[in-house]
C-alpha positions as protocol buffer text, in pm:
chain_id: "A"
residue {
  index: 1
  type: UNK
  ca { x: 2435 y: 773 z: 215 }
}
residue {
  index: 2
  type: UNK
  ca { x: 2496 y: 578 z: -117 }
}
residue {
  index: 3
  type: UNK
  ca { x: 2243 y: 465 z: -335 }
}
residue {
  index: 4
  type: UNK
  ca { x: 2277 y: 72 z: -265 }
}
residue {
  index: 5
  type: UNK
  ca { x: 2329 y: 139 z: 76 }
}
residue {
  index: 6
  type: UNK
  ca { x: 1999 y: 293 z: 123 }
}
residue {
  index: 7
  type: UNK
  ca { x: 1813 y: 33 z: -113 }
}
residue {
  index: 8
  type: UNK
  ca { x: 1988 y: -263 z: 117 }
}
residue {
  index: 9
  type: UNK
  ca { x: 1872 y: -167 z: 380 }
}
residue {
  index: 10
  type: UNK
  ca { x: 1481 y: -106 z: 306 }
}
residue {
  index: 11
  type: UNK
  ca { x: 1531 y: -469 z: 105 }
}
residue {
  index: 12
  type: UNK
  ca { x: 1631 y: -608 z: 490 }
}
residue {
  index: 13
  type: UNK
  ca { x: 1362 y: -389 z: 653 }
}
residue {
  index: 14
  type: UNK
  ca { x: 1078 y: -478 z: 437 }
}
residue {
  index: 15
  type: UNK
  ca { x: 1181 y: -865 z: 382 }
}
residue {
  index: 16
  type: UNK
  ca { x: 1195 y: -883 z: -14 }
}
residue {
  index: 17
  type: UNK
  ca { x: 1307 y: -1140 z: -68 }
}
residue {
  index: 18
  type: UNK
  ca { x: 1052 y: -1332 z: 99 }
}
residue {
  index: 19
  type: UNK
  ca { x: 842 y: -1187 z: -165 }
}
residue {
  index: 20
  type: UNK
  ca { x: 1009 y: -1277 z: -514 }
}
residue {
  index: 21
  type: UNK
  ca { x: 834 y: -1546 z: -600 }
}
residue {
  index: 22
  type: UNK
  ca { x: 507 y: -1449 z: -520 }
}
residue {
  index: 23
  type: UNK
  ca { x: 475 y: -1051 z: -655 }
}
residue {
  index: 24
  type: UNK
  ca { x: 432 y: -970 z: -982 }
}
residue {
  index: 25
  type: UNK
  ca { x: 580 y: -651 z: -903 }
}
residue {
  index: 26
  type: UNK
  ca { x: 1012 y: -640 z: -924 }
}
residue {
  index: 27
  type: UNK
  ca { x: 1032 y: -460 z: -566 }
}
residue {
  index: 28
  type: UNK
  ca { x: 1356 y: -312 z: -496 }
}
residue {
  index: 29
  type: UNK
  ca { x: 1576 y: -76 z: -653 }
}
residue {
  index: 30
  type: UNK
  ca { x: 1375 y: -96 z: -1043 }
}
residue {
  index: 31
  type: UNK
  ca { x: 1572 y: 206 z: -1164 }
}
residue {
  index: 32
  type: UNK
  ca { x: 1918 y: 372 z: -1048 }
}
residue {
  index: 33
  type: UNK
  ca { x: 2306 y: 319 z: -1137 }
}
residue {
  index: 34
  type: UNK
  ca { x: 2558 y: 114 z: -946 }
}
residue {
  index: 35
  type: UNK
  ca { x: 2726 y: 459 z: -793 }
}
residue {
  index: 36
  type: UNK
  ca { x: 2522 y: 742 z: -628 }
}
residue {
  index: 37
  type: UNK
  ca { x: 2479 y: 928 z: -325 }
}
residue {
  index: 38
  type: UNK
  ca { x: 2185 y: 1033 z: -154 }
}
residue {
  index: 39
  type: UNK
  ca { x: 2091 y: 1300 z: 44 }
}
residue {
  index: 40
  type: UNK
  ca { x: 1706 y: 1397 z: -33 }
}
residue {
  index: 41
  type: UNK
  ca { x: 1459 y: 1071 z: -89 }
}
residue {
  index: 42
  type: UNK
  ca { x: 1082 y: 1111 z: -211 }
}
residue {
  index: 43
  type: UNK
  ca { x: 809 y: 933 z: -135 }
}
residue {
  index: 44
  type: UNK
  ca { x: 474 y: 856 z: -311 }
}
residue {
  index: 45
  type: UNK
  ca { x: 206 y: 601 z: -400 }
}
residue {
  index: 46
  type: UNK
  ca { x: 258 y: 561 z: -742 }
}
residue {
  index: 47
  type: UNK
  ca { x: 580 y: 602 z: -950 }
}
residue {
  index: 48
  type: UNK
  ca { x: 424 y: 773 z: -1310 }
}
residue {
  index: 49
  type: UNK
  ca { x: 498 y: 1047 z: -1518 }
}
residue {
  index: 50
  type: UNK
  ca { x: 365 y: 1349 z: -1234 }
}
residue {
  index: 51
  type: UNK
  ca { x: 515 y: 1229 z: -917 }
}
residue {
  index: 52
  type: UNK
  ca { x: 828 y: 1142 z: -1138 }
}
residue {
  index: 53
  type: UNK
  ca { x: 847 y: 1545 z: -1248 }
}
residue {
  index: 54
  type: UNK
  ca { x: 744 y: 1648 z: -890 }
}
residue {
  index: 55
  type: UNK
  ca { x: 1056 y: 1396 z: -751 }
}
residue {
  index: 56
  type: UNK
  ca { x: 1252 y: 1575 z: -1016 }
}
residue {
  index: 57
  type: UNK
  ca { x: 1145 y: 1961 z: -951 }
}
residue {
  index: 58
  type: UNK
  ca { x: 1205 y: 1876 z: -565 }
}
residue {
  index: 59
  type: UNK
  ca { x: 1569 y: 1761 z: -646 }
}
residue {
  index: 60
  type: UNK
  ca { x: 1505 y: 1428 z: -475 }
}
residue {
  index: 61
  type: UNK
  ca { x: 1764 y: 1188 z: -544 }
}
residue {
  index: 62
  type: UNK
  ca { x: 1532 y: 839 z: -539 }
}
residue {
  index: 63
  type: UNK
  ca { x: 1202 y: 839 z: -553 }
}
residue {
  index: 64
  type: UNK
  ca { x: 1022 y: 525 z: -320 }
}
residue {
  index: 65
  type: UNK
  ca { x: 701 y: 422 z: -430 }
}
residue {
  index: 66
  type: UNK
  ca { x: 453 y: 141 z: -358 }
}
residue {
  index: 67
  type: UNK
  ca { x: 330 y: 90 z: -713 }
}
residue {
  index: 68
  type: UNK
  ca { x: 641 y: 91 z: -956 }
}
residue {
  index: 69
  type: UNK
  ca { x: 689 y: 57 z: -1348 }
}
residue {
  index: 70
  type: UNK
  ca { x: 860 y: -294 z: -1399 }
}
residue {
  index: 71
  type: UNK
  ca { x: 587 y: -583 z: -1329 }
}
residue {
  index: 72
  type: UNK
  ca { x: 804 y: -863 z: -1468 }
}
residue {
  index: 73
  type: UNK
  ca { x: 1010 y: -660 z: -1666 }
}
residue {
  index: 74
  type: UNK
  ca { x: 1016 y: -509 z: -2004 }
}
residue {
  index: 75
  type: UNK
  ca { x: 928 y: -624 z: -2343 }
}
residue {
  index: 76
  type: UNK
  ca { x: 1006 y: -289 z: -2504 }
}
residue {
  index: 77
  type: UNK
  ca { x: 1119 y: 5 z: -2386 }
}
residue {
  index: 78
  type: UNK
  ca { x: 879 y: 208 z: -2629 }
}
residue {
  index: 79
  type: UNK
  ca { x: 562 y: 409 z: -2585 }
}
residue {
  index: 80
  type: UNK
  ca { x: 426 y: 455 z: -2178 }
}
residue {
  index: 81
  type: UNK
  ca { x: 762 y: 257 z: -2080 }
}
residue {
  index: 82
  type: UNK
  ca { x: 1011 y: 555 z: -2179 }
}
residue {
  index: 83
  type: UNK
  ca { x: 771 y: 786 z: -2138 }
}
residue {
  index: 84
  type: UNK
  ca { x: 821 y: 674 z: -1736 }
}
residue {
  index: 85
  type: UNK
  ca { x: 1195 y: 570 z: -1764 }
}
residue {
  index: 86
  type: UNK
  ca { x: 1345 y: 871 z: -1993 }
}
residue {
  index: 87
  type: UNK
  ca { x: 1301 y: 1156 z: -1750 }
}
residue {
  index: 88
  type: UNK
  ca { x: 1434 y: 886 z: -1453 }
}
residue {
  index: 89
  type: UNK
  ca { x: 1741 y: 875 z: -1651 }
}
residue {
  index: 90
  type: UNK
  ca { x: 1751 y: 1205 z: -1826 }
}
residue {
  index: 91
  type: UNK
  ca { x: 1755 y: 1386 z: -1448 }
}
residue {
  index: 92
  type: UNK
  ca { x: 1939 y: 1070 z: -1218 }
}
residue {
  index: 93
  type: UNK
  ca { x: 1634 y: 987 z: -1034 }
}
residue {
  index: 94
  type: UNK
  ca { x: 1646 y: 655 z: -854 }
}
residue {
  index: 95
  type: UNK
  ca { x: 1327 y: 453 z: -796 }
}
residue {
  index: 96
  type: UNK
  ca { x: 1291 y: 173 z: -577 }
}
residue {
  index: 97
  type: UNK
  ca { x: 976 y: 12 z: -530 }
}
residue {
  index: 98
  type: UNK
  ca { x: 825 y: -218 z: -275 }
}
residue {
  index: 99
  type: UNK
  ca { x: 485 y: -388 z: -329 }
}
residue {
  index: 100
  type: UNK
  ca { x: 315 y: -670 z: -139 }
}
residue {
  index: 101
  type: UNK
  ca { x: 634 y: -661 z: 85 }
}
residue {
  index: 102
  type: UNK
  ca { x: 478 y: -324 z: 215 }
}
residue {
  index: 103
  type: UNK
  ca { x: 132 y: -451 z: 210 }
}
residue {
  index: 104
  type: UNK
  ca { x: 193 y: -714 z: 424 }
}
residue {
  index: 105
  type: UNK
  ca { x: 453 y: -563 z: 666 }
}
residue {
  index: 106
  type: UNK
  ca { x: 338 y: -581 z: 985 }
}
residue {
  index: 107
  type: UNK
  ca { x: 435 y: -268 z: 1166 }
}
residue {
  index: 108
  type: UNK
  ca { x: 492 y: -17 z: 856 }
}
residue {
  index: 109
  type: UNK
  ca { x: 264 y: -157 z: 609 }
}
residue {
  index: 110
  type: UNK
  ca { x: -40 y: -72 z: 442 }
}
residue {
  index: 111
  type: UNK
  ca { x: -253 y: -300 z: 628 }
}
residue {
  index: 112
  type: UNK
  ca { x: -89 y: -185 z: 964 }
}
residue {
  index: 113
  type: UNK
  ca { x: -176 y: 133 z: 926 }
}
residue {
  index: 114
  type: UNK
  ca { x: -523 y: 143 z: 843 }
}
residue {
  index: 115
  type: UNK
  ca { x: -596 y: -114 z: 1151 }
}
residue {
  index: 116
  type: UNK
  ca { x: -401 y: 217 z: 1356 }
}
residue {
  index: 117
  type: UNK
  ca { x: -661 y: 416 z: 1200 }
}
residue {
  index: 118
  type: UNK
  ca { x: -918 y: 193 z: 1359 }
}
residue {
  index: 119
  type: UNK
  ca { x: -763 y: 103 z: 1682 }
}
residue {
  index: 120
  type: UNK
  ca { x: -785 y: -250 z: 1653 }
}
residue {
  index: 121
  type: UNK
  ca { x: -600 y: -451 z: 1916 }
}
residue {
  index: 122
  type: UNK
  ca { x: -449 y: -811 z: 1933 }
}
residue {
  index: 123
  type: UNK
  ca { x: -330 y: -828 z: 1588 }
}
residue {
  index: 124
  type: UNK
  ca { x: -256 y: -1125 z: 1389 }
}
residue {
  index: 125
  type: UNK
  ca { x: -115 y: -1132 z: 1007 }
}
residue {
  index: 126
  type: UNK
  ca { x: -407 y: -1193 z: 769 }
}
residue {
  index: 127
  type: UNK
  ca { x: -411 y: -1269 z: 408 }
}
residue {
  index: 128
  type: UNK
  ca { x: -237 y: -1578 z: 333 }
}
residue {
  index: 129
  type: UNK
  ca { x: -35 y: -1572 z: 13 }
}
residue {
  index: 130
  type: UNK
  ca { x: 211 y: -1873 z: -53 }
}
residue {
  index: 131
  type: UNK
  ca { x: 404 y: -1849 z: 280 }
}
residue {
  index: 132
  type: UNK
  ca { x: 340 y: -1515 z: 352 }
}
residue {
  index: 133
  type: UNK
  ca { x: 77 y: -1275 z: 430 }
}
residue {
  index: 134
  type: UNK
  ca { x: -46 y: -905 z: 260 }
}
residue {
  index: 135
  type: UNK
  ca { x: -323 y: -815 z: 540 }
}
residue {
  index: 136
  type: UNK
  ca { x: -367 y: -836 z: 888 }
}
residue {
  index: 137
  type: UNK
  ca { x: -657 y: -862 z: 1103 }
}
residue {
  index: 138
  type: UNK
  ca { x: -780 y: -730 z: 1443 }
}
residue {
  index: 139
  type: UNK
  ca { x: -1008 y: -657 z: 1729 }
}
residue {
  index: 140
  type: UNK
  ca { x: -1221 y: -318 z: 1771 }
}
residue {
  index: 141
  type: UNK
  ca { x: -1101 y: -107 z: 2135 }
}
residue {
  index: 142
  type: UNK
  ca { x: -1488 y: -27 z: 2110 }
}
residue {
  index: 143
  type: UNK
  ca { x: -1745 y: -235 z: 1865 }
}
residue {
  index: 144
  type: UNK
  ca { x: -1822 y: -38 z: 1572 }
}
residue {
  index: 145
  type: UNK
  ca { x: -2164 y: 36 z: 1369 }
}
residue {
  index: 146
  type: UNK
  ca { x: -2134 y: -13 z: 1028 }
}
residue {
  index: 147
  type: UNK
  ca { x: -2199 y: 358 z: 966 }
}
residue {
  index: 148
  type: UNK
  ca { x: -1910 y: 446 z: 1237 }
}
residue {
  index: 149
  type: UNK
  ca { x: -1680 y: 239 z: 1078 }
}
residue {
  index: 150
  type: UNK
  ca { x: -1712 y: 432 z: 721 }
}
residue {
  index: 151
  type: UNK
  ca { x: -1687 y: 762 z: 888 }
}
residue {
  index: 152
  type: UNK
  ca { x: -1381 y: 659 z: 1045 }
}
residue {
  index: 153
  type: UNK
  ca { x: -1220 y: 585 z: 695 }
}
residue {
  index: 154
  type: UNK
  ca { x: -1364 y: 837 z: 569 }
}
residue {
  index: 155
  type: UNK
  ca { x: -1248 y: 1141 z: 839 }
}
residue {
  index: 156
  type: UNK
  ca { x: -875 y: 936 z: 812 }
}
residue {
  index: 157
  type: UNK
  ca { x: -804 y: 838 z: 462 }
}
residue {
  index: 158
  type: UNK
  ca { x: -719 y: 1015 z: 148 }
}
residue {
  index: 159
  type: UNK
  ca { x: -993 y: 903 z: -25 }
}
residue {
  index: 160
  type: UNK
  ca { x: -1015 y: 1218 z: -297 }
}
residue {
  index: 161
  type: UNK
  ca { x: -1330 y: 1351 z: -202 }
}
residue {
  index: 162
  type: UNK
  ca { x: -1489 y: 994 z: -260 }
}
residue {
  index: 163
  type: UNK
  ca { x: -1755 y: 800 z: -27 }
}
residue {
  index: 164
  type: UNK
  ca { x: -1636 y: 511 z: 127 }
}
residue {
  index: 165
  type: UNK
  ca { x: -1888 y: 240 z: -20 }
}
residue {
  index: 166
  type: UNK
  ca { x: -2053 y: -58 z: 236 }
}
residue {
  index: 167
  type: UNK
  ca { x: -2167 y: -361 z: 139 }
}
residue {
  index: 168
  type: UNK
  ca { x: -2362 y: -396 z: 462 }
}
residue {
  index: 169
  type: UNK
  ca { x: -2444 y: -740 z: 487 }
}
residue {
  index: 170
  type: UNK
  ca { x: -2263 y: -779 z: 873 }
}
residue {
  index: 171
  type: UNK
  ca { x: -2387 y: -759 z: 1215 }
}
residue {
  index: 172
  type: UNK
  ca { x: -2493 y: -467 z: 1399 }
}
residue {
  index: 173
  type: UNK
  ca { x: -2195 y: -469 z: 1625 }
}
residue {
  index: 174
  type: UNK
  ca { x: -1805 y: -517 z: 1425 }
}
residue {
  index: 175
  type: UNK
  ca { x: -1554 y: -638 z: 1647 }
}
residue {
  index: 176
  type: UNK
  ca { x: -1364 y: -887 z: 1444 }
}
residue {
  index: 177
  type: UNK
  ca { x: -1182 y: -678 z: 1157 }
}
residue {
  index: 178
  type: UNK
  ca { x: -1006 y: -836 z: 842 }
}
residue {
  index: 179
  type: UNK
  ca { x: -742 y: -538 z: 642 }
}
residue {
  index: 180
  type: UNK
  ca { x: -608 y: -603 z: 342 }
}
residue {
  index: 181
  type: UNK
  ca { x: -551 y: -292 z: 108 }
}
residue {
  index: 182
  type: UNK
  ca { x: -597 y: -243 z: -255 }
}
residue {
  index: 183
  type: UNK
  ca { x: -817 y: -509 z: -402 }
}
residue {
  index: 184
  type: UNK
  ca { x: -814 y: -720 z: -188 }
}
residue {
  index: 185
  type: UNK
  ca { x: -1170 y: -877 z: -186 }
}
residue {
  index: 186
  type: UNK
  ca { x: -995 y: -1235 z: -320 }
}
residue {
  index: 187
  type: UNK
  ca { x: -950 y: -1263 z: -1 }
}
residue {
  index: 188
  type: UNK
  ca { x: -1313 y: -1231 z: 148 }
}
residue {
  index: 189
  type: UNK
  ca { x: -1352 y: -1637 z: 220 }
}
residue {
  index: 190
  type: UNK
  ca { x: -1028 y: -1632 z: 402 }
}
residue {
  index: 191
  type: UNK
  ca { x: -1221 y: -1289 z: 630 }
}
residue {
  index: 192
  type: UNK
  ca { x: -1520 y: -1553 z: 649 }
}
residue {
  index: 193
  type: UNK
  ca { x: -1338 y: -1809 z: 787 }
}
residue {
  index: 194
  type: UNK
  ca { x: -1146 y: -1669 z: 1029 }
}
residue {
  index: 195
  type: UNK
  ca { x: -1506 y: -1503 z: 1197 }
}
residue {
  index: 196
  type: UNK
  ca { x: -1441 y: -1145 z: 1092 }
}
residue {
  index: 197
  type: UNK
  ca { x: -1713 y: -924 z: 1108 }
}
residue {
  index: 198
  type: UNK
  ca { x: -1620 y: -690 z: 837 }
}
residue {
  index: 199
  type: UNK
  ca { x: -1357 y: -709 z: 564 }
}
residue {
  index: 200
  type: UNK
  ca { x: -1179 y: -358 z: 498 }
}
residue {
  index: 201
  type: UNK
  ca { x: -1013 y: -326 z: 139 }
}
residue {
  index: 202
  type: UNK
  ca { x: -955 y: -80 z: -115 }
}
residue {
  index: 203
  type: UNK
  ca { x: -1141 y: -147 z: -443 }
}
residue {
  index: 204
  type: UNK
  ca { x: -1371 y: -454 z: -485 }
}
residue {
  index: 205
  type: UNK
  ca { x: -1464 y: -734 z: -755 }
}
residue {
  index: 206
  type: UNK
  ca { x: -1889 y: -739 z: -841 }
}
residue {
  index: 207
  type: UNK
  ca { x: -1897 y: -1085 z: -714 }
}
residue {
  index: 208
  type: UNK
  ca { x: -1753 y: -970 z: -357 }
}
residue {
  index: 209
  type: UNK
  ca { x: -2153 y: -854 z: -363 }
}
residue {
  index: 210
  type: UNK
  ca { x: -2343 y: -1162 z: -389 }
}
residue {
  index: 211
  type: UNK
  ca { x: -2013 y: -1360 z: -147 }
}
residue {
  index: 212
  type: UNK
  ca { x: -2039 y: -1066 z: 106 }
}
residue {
  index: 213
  type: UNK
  ca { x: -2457 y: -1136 z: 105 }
}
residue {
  index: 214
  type: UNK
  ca { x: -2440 y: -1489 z: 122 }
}
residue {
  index: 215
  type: UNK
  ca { x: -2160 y: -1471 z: 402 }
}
residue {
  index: 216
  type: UNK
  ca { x: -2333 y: -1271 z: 623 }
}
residue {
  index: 217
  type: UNK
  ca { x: -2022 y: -1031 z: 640 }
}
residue {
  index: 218
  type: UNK
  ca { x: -1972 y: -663 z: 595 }
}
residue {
  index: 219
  type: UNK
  ca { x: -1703 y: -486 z: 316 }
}
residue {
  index: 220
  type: UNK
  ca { x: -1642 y: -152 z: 309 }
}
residue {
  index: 221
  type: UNK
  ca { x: -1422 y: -22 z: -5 }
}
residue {
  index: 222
  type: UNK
  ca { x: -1248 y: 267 z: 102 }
}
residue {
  index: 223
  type: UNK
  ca { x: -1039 y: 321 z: -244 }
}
residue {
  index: 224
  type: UNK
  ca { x: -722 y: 164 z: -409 }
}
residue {
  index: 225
  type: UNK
  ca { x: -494 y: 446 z: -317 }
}
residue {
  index: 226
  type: UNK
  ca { x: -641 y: 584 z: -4 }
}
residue {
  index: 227
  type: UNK
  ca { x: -592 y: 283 z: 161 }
}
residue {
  index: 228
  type: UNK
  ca { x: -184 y: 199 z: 34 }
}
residue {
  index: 229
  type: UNK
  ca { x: -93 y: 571 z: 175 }
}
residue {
  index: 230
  type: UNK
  ca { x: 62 y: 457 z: 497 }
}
residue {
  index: 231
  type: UNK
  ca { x: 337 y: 217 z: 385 }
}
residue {
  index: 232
  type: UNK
  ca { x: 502 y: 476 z: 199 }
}
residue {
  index: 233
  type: UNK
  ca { x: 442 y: 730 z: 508 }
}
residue {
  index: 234
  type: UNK
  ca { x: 606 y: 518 z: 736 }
}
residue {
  index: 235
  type: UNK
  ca { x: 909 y: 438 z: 519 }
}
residue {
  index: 236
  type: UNK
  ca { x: 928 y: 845 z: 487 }
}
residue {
  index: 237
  type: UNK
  ca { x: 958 y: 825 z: 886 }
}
residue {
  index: 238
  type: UNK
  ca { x: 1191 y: 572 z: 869 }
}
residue {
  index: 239
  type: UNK
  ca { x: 1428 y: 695 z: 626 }
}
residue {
  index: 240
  type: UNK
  ca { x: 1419 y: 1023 z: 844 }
}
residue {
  index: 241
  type: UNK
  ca { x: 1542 y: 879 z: 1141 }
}
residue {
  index: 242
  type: UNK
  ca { x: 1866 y: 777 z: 890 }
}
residue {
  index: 243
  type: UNK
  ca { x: 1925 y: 1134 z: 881 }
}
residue {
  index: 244
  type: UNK
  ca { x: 1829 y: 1188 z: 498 }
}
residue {
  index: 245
  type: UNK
  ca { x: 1553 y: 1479 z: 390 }
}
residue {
  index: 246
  type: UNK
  ca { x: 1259 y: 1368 z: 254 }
}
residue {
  index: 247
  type: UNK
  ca { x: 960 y: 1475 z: 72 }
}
residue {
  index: 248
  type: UNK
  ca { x: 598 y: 1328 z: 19 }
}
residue {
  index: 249
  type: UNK
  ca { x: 342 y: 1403 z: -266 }
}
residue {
  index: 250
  type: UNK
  ca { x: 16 y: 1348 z: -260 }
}
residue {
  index: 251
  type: UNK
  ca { x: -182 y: 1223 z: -585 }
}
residue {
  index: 252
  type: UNK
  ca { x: -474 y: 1065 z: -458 }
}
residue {
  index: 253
  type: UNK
  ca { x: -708 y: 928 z: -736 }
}
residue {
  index: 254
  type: UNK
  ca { x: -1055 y: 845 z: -585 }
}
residue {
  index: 255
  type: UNK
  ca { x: -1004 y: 500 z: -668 }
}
């Protein structure tokens, strides 16, 4: 498959576009010429220096990340910058990106995935950003206790070894369940108002304490990266079914 082939069609897939005006990120194709083929794509969370030389040592063609290196371009291409971009170039690795596009995608997204992890039914996009959405929100199979909600995340994510932390100001019983990945506590009036019981993110903001209290809601932060894992996983399964191989590496941060 060539290079822009491949990146067209996860642009289409993932809705892009849609996204341009409101991402800081560049999502797309951030590094890669106008000519290449493709045969073996890699996947990880975050495109830096060590998933870069794994990409490379793996003979990957493009590497497809959810966190990229260009977030609204470059002033200079000095210091961290090449450090990232020389070994790209140096070795013909491709990146493409894709950010809040693959936060808020509704079947292979971040936010999908974590509400598979908790079986949540009759789901609705949550999350509102502009036009679009980066979360999405849904009902418990079973109600959960706050403690059997953690150990869910925590038995299911990559979290690095690291506790899920509660801010366990919620009912007994969660039934109503707000996702939205990353940091994604902005967002905790929004959980409030739409009568979730618990908001699920990945890293959280000190006020999201005293809002959480006051609310009457519960927030469990299950860690930046643990909880942006499945986007990337599911565009690995995707870009399978195209017939290309694939690898995944796993850098998880505890954060």
């Amino acid at each position: 498959m060539e290079l822009m082939e491949l990146a067209d069609r996860l642009d289409e897939t993932l809705c892009i576009d849609d996204y341009a005006d409101l991402d800081a990120s560049v999502n797309g194709l951030q590094v890669g010429p106008d000519e290449a083929s493709v045969e073996h794509v890699a996947f990880a969370v975050d495109g830096v220096c060590e998933t870069f030389d794994r990409a490379i040592d793996a003979d990957a063609d493009v590497l497809v990340t959810h966190h990229g290196i260009s977030w609204g371009g470059f002033d200079r291409v000095t210091g961290r910058t090449y450090d990232r971009i020389a070994p790209l170039v140096e070795n013909g690795l491709a990146l493409y990106v894709s950010h809040l596009p693959l936060d808020g995608h509704q079947k292979l997204g971040n936010a999908a995935g974590v509400a598979d992890v908790l079986d949540l039914e009759n789901r609705r996009p949550f999350g509102e950003l502009g036009p679009e959405y980066v979360g999405q929100r849904g009902t418990a199979t079973d109600p959960y206790s706050p403690d059997g909600l953690r150990d869910r995340l925590e038995d299911s994510l990559e979290t690095g070894g690291e506790p899920v932390q509660v801010l366990d100001f919620g009912p007994d019983e969660i039934e109503d369940v707000a996702v939205l990945t990353g940091s994604g506590t902005d967002w905790l009036d929004e959980a409030v108002e739409a009568g979730a019981d618990a908001l699920v993110t990945g890293e959280g903001k000190q006020k999201a304490y005293h809002e959480a209290r006051e609310a009457g809601i519960h927030v469990f932060l299950a860690g930046h990266y643990a909880t942006e894992t499945f986007g990337v996983r599911a565009l690995q399964e995707l870009v399978e079914e195209w017939g290309l191989e694939t690898s995944y590496f796993e850098l998880p941060t505890g954060l």
